[in-house]
């Protein structure tokens, strides 16, 4: 059974850093396109970042230069390193196996 | 980059059929696969249609997807509506310059 479990969310002050993890089971992260998608309270889905099976990475303009997507093949885990966090980054962050499977999400709240 | 435009909301009665549209602003809708996601209140999204018209295992055949090049749009059709289908639905596609593009979402009310 395919499963994605995100961890690492929480309350963080503006300017702070946080690293989200997404542990995958039932498939191999490195063989798939993997993405982070966020949803601000009461809003729609917003794409954040993607990493392709070949290792190429892409970012939404809103997070470029602040967020970094990566993966650990030995742990079959996807990561999102988030630096210089802003209030507008407050959202539930989902990891997704592109087009197919989604995690349950982890809430990131950026507030002083 | 292109945009995907969905109606803000649709409503229909149980047992009926509803269609949700997703119109691509530029570039051909047929050039890149379209996915549809269902998000029930308080829950994570789930995939109901991928690659234009494919259903993941476990998704009932009441859900179907199609594309129409003449209107440059994709559609999600749900037949035999049930109250459990009440949710937000998002379309998603991509192109060479935009790896992931979401529509704004459509709130389906089954009344």
Tab-separated table of C-alpha atoms in Angstrom:
chain	number	residue	atom	x	y	z
A	1	UNK	CA	0.000	0.000	0.000
A	2	UNK	CA	1.301	3.441	-0.947
A	3	UNK	CA	1.687	5.821	1.971
A	4	UNK	CA	3.159	9.308	2.397
A	5	UNK	CA	3.655	10.689	5.904
A	6	UNK	CA	4.721	14.297	6.410
A	7	UNK	CA	6.334	15.561	9.600
A	8	UNK	CA	8.158	18.663	10.745
A	9	UNK	CA	5.479	21.327	10.751
A	10	UNK	CA	4.885	23.702	13.634
A	11	UNK	CA	4.904	27.288	14.820
A	12	UNK	CA	7.914	29.322	13.734
A	13	UNK	CA	8.771	33.002	13.946
A	14	UNK	CA	9.169	35.108	10.794
A	15	UNK	CA	12.682	34.766	9.411
A	16	UNK	CA	13.086	31.304	10.888
A	17	UNK	CA	13.772	27.950	9.254
A	18	UNK	CA	11.992	24.622	9.229
A	19	UNK	CA	12.582	21.297	7.500
A	20	UNK	CA	9.661	19.160	6.433
A	21	UNK	CA	10.040	15.429	5.850
A	22	UNK	CA	7.861	13.057	3.847
A	23	UNK	CA	8.454	9.353	4.452
A	24	UNK	CA	7.225	7.193	1.590
A	25	UNK	CA	6.307	3.515	1.532
A	26	UNK	CA	4.963	1.252	-1.186
A	27	UNK	CA	6.998	2.857	-3.952
A	28	UNK	CA	10.461	4.323	-4.586
A	29	UNK	CA	10.776	8.093	-4.206
A	30	UNK	CA	13.810	8.355	-6.465
A	31	UNK	CA	11.976	6.706	-9.369
A	32	UNK	CA	9.090	9.153	-9.303
A	33	UNK	CA	8.326	12.831	-9.706
A	34	UNK	CA	7.716	14.162	-6.193
A	35	UNK	CA	6.186	17.481	-5.278
A	36	UNK	CA	5.342	19.766	-2.380
A	37	UNK	CA	1.998	21.561	-2.513
A	38	UNK	CA	0.631	23.947	0.087
A	39	UNK	CA	-2.781	25.267	1.035
A	40	UNK	CA	-3.201	28.452	3.012
A	41	UNK	CA	-6.211	28.595	5.344
A	42	UNK	CA	-9.412	28.795	3.307
A	43	UNK	CA	-7.520	28.937	0.007
A	44	UNK	CA	-6.858	26.650	-2.915
A	45	UNK	CA	-3.912	24.409	-3.703
A	46	UNK	CA	-0.599	26.103	-4.539
A	47	UNK	CA	2.323	24.250	-6.057
A	48	UNK	CA	5.603	24.852	-4.200
A	49	UNK	CA	8.323	22.626	-5.650
A	50	UNK	CA	9.020	19.462	-7.630
A	51	UNK	CA	11.943	17.079	-7.955
A	52	UNK	CA	12.094	14.826	-10.979
A	53	UNK	CA	13.401	11.273	-10.980
A	54	UNK	CA	16.566	12.493	-12.695
A	55	UNK	CA	17.173	14.967	-9.875
A	56	UNK	CA	16.133	18.233	-11.547
A	57	UNK	CA	14.352	20.615	-9.213
A	58	UNK	CA	11.922	23.491	-9.812
A	59	UNK	CA	10.297	26.062	-7.553
A	60	UNK	CA	7.358	28.441	-7.549
A	61	UNK	CA	8.488	32.067	-7.805
A	62	UNK	CA	7.053	32.726	-4.337
A	63	UNK	CA	9.598	30.399	-2.685
A	64	UNK	CA	12.545	30.458	-5.082
A	65	UNK	CA	15.800	31.148	-3.256
A	66	UNK	CA	14.262	30.374	0.153
A	67	UNK	CA	13.073	26.757	-0.116
A	68	UNK	CA	15.045	23.671	-1.165
A	69	UNK	CA	13.601	20.309	-2.137
A	70	UNK	CA	15.705	17.184	-1.749
A	71	UNK	CA	15.449	13.463	-1.181
A	72	UNK	CA	17.328	10.730	0.657
A	73	UNK	CA	17.176	7.581	-1.430
A	74	UNK	CA	18.412	5.374	1.420
A	75	UNK	CA	15.525	6.522	3.598
A	76	UNK	CA	12.997	6.779	0.746
A	77	UNK	CA	12.174	10.231	2.088
A	78	UNK	CA	11.461	13.621	0.524
A	79	UNK	CA	12.397	16.890	2.243
A	80	UNK	CA	11.591	20.578	2.033
A	81	UNK	CA	14.036	22.943	3.689
A	82	UNK	CA	12.303	26.258	4.289
A	83	UNK	CA	14.377	29.330	5.184
A	84	UNK	CA	13.544	33.013	5.683
A	85	UNK	CA	9.951	32.099	6.448
A	86	UNK	CA	7.242	34.723	6.081
A	87	UNK	CA	3.704	35.033	7.400
A	88	UNK	CA	2.396	34.285	3.912
A	89	UNK	CA	4.090	30.863	4.033
A	90	UNK	CA	1.542	29.790	6.651
A	91	UNK	CA	-0.250	26.767	5.186
A	92	UNK	CA	-0.761	23.045	5.307
A	93	UNK	CA	2.070	21.480	3.319
A	94	UNK	CA	1.386	18.282	1.405
A	95	UNK	CA	3.894	16.021	-0.268
A	96	UNK	CA	2.665	14.210	-3.344
A	97	UNK	CA	3.770	11.557	-5.763
A	98	UNK	CA	2.960	13.643	-8.797
A	99	UNK	CA	-0.484	12.909	-10.243
A	100	UNK	CA	-1.187	9.970	-7.957
A	101	UNK	CA	-0.740	9.953	-4.195
A	102	UNK	CA	-0.898	12.559	-1.445
A	103	UNK	CA	0.169	12.710	2.170
A	104	UNK	CA	-2.087	13.890	5.000
A	105	UNK	CA	-0.288	17.232	5.299
A	106	UNK	CA	1.599	19.094	8.004
A	107	UNK	CA	0.693	22.580	9.244
A	108	UNK	CA	3.274	25.341	9.180
A	109	UNK	CA	2.384	28.524	11.025
A	110	UNK	CA	4.677	31.519	10.687
A	111	UNK	CA	3.890	34.052	13.377
A	112	UNK	CA	5.528	36.066	16.116
B	1	UNK	CA	2.602	30.635	-17.892
B	2	UNK	CA	-0.905	29.452	-18.556
B	3	UNK	CA	-3.854	29.412	-16.179
B	4	UNK	CA	-6.591	26.862	-15.545
B	5	UNK	CA	-10.028	28.362	-14.913
B	6	UNK	CA	-12.756	26.470	-13.079
B	7	UNK	CA	-16.248	27.549	-12.008
B	8	UNK	CA	-16.253	28.640	-8.386
B	9	UNK	CA	-19.141	26.368	-7.464
B	10	UNK	CA	-21.651	23.900	-8.859
B	11	UNK	CA	-24.587	22.142	-7.271
B	12	UNK	CA	-26.773	19.220	-8.183
B	13	UNK	CA	-29.145	16.724	-6.602
B	14	UNK	CA	-28.306	13.193	-5.497
B	15	UNK	CA	-28.517	10.662	-8.309
B	16	UNK	CA	-27.968	13.285	-11.000
B	17	UNK	CA	-24.909	13.945	-13.164
B	18	UNK	CA	-22.641	16.978	-12.849
B	19	UNK	CA	-19.792	18.185	-15.038
B	20	UNK	CA	-16.996	20.485	-13.842
B	21	UNK	CA	-15.003	22.328	-16.491
B	22	UNK	CA	-11.366	23.416	-16.514
B	23	UNK	CA	-10.340	25.823	-19.283
B	24	UNK	CA	-6.705	26.360	-20.248
B	25	UNK	CA	-5.820	29.984	-21.024
B	26	UNK	CA	-3.012	29.370	-23.513
B	27	UNK	CA	-1.430	26.373	-25.143
B	28	UNK	CA	-3.368	23.277	-26.115
B	29	UNK	CA	-5.264	21.361	-23.453
B	30	UNK	CA	-4.359	18.211	-25.371
B	31	UNK	CA	-0.618	18.838	-25.149
B	32	UNK	CA	-0.241	17.911	-21.482
B	33	UNK	CA	-2.153	15.520	-19.269
B	34	UNK	CA	-4.821	16.837	-16.905
B	35	UNK	CA	-5.412	15.506	-13.423
B	36	UNK	CA	-8.396	15.986	-11.095
B	37	UNK	CA	-8.222	15.979	-7.306
B	38	UNK	CA	-10.998	15.691	-4.759
B	39	UNK	CA	-10.660	17.367	-1.376
B	40	UNK	CA	-13.340	16.727	1.209
B	41	UNK	CA	-13.651	19.217	4.075
B	42	UNK	CA	-10.828	18.848	6.566
B	43	UNK	CA	-9.038	16.198	4.512
B	44	UNK	CA	-6.066	15.961	2.193
B	45	UNK	CA	-6.611	15.889	-1.562
B	46	UNK	CA	-6.951	12.566	-3.350
B	47	UNK	CA	-6.598	11.806	-7.044
B	48	UNK	CA	-9.810	10.873	-8.839
B	49	UNK	CA	-8.563	11.215	-12.446
B	50	UNK	CA	-5.021	11.221	-13.853
B	51	UNK	CA	-3.695	11.456	-17.399
B	52	UNK	CA	-6.944	13.003	-18.681
B	53	UNK	CA	-9.215	10.008	-18.144
B	54	UNK	CA	-7.559	7.348	-16.004
B	55	UNK	CA	-9.029	6.341	-12.648
B	56	UNK	CA	-6.778	5.210	-9.806
B	57	UNK	CA	-7.753	1.919	-8.251
B	58	UNK	CA	-10.536	2.396	-5.758
B	59	UNK	CA	-12.135	5.364	-7.532
B	60	UNK	CA	-15.639	4.395	-8.688
B	61	UNK	CA	-16.454	4.469	-12.388
B	62	UNK	CA	-19.010	7.192	-11.650
B	63	UNK	CA	-16.023	9.524	-12.071
B	64	UNK	CA	-14.799	10.172	-15.605
B	65	UNK	CA	-12.508	12.688	-17.275
B	66	UNK	CA	-12.307	14.056	-20.790
B	67	UNK	CA	-10.726	16.821	-22.824
B	68	UNK	CA	-12.244	18.981	-25.578
B	69	UNK	CA	-9.790	20.641	-27.926
B	70	UNK	CA	-12.480	22.854	-29.452
B	71	UNK	CA	-13.061	24.628	-26.147
B	72	UNK	CA	-9.513	24.004	-24.901
B	73	UNK	CA	-10.915	22.555	-21.740
B	74	UNK	CA	-10.994	19.441	-19.614
B	75	UNK	CA	-14.029	18.123	-17.799
B	76	UNK	CA	-14.719	15.980	-14.775
B	77	UNK	CA	-18.076	14.228	-14.879
B	78	UNK	CA	-19.610	12.592	-11.830
B	79	UNK	CA	-22.707	10.495	-12.424
B	80	UNK	CA	-25.124	9.038	-9.876
B	81	UNK	CA	-24.192	11.775	-7.411
B	82	UNK	CA	-23.924	10.842	-3.761
B	83	UNK	CA	-23.762	13.120	-0.748
B	84	UNK	CA	-20.226	11.825	-0.127
B	85	UNK	CA	-19.140	13.436	-3.420
B	86	UNK	CA	-19.615	16.863	-1.862
B	87	UNK	CA	-16.118	18.322	-1.910
B	88	UNK	CA	-13.755	20.754	-3.599
B	89	UNK	CA	-12.383	19.587	-6.934
B	90	UNK	CA	-9.154	20.860	-8.497
B	91	UNK	CA	-7.830	20.347	-11.998
B	92	UNK	CA	-4.080	20.361	-12.624
B	93	UNK	CA	-1.799	20.314	-15.632
B	94	UNK	CA	1.681	21.455	-16.667
B	95	UNK	CA	3.916	22.439	-19.560
B	96	UNK	CA	7.630	22.835	-20.235
B	97	UNK	CA	7.830	26.134	-18.348
B	98	UNK	CA	5.387	25.362	-15.541
B	99	UNK	CA	5.853	21.988	-13.883
B	100	UNK	CA	2.562	22.103	-11.957
B	101	UNK	CA	-0.414	24.416	-12.483
B	102	UNK	CA	-3.624	24.122	-10.446
B	103	UNK	CA	-7.045	25.458	-11.227
B	104	UNK	CA	-8.691	27.578	-8.564
B	105	UNK	CA	-10.985	24.785	-7.423
B	106	UNK	CA	-14.720	24.123	-7.677
B	107	UNK	CA	-16.960	23.570	-4.685
B	108	UNK	CA	-19.473	20.822	-5.434
B	109	UNK	CA	-22.648	20.877	-3.357
B	110	UNK	CA	-24.917	17.843	-3.463
B	111	UNK	CA	-28.297	18.960	-2.219
